[in-house]
Amino acid sequence: MRSDEIAPPHGERRRFPRQATVTEEGQPASSALKPLLFSTRDLAPIDQFAAWQAYVAPLMEVQRPDVSSQDTEFVANHASWNLGGMLVVQQNAPPHSYMRSQAKVRSDLIDHWHVSILRNGHMWTEVDGHVSEGEPGNVELRSLGHPFRGRSTQSRSLSLYLPRELFFDIPGSTEIKNNTALSGTYTKLLIEYLDSLEENLSRFAAKDLPHVVQTTRDMILTCVSSSAADSTVAEQHSNWALMERMRRFVQRNLMSPDLTTERLCRELGVSRTRLYQLLEPDGGIHHYIQRRRLLSAHAALSDITNRQQIGDIAFAVGFSSAAHFSRAFSKEFGYSPREARNLTVPPYLGHVVAPTSEIEDDHSFDKWLRMLGHSR
């Protein structure tokens, strides 16, 4: 075992990527998945933490503990597996604090559900004043569409990233509450299932992947439903399901010139009053639609591979006037569309380090996160 790896507790199986299995004939087994691997192990200690910051920057901002020196080694490992409709991430990292700020939430369209299991260590995550403690034996659910912050001890974890689209239009599904820790019999079964999934990541064939994603989704919903069985959430669930239907419809029709209150009411089968009540916390129907358009535009402007002119991006997300788009964008985010396009280096990075390897743009953790839930 290398010095940077965390020794598993006695009796626990090691679950980081292993060599592919072979068939009875001695030939390599066919596998649809290849992990995207990242490690700071081979960098100079002074560069290790900055490299880790840059790698996880699409997801969150991380900082060392206050007592840590900037030149103290920070050996972290990250392995990502892309199952098409779900990302599986194995990680071990030294103590650190983390934050997904309101600014980061507003500046990208990454709003997947994050499901995490700690193999060892502890984490404390705060959302809207409520702190959830992560420890081995619990499953935590958290929305990337909502700000959070927290801290972690030295830990090894398994994470799942699932697009919200996986949970659309599921009859009888229960509201998924943000920043919750699941426990109980069904959660133990879920953990056992994820243990097996992790053990077999390098063995799945392409035909297995849709079934694995669907089974994982169904088991998570079972745990959520079990945890909420004693709660009265009928009205909340009704609102949640309607919001998810509306969100999907709006996102698919951003370019439509008749994305109006009347059309939304027809498509969703609700009255104007019901729709206004639902979107009142978001500033009303017009503001909700405009914000979704602005978020989509911001994601395009932040994509360094997107060569479209700013005006073309504005029209592509449904704005009829470049001047109106610029004013609305600046009011929403506090900076202009041109400034958003030039924000390529996160301001919280201590210094920039060279990448450890050349990775094609279609095969990066950032790209996988952004493409999750979107058809190619």
PDB file of C-alpha atoms in Angstrom, residues 109 164-166 168-169 244-259 263-264 267 288-289 292-293 296 316-317 373-375:
ATOM      1  CA  LEU A 109     -26.291  25.084 -13.843  1.00  0.00           C
ATOM      2  CA  ARG A 164     -32.581  16.031 -11.001  1.00  0.00           C
ATOM      3  CA  GLU A 165     -34.074  14.713 -14.229  1.00  0.00           C
ATOM      4  CA  LEU A 166     -33.737  11.188 -12.812  1.00  0.00           C
ATOM      5  CA  PHE A 168     -38.941  13.687 -12.560  1.00  0.00           C
ATOM      6  CA  ASP A 169     -42.430  12.208 -12.910  1.00  0.00           C
ATOM      7  CA  GLU A 244     -39.756  20.006 -11.030  1.00  0.00           C
ATOM      8  CA  ARG A 245     -42.179  19.653 -13.979  1.00  0.00           C
ATOM      9  CA  MET A 246     -42.130  23.401 -14.533  1.00  0.00           C
ATOM     10  CA  ARG A 247     -38.355  23.612 -14.239  1.00  0.00           C
ATOM     11  CA  ARG A 248     -37.897  20.916 -16.887  1.00  0.00           C
ATOM     12  CA  PHE A 249     -40.445  22.517 -19.248  1.00  0.00           C
ATOM     13  CA  VAL A 250     -38.914  26.002 -18.904  1.00  0.00           C
ATOM     14  CA  GLN A 251     -35.381  24.681 -19.444  1.00  0.00           C
ATOM     15  CA  ARG A 252     -36.434  22.895 -22.628  1.00  0.00           C
ATOM     16  CA  ASN A 253     -38.231  25.954 -24.011  1.00  0.00           C
ATOM     17  CA  LEU A 254     -35.892  28.820 -23.141  1.00  0.00           C
ATOM     18  CA  MET A 255     -35.693  29.903 -26.800  1.00  0.00           C
ATOM     19  CA  SER A 256     -39.460  29.862 -27.302  1.00  0.00           C
ATOM     20  CA  PRO A 257     -40.941  33.365 -27.795  1.00  0.00           C
ATOM     21  CA  ASP A 258     -44.244  32.281 -26.243  1.00  0.00           C
ATOM     22  CA  LEU A 259     -42.882  31.027 -22.925  1.00  0.00           C
ATOM     23  CA  ARG A 263     -48.607  28.583 -21.833  1.00  0.00           C
ATOM     24  CA  LEU A 264     -47.207  27.425 -18.508  1.00  0.00           C
ATOM     25  CA  GLU A 267     -48.815  22.781 -19.953  1.00  0.00           C
ATOM     26  CA  TYR A 288     -38.167  32.887 -12.648  1.00  0.00           C
ATOM     27  CA  ILE A 289     -38.073  32.453 -16.429  1.00  0.00           C
ATOM     28  CA  ARG A 292     -33.267  30.452 -15.866  1.00  0.00           C
ATOM     29  CA  ARG A 293     -32.326  32.156 -19.138  1.00  0.00           C
ATOM     30  CA  SER A 296     -28.100  29.182 -19.038  1.00  0.00           C
ATOM     31  CA  ALA A 316     -30.048  31.554 -28.022  1.00  0.00           C
ATOM     32  CA  VAL A 317     -31.514  31.667 -24.500  1.00  0.00           C
ATOM     33  CA  GLY A 373     -28.380  14.738 -17.242  1.00  0.00           C
ATOM     34  CA  HIS A 374     -28.032  16.342 -20.682  1.00  0.00           C
ATOM     35  CA  SER A 375     -28.254  14.389 -23.901  1.00  0.00           C
TER      36      SER A 375
END
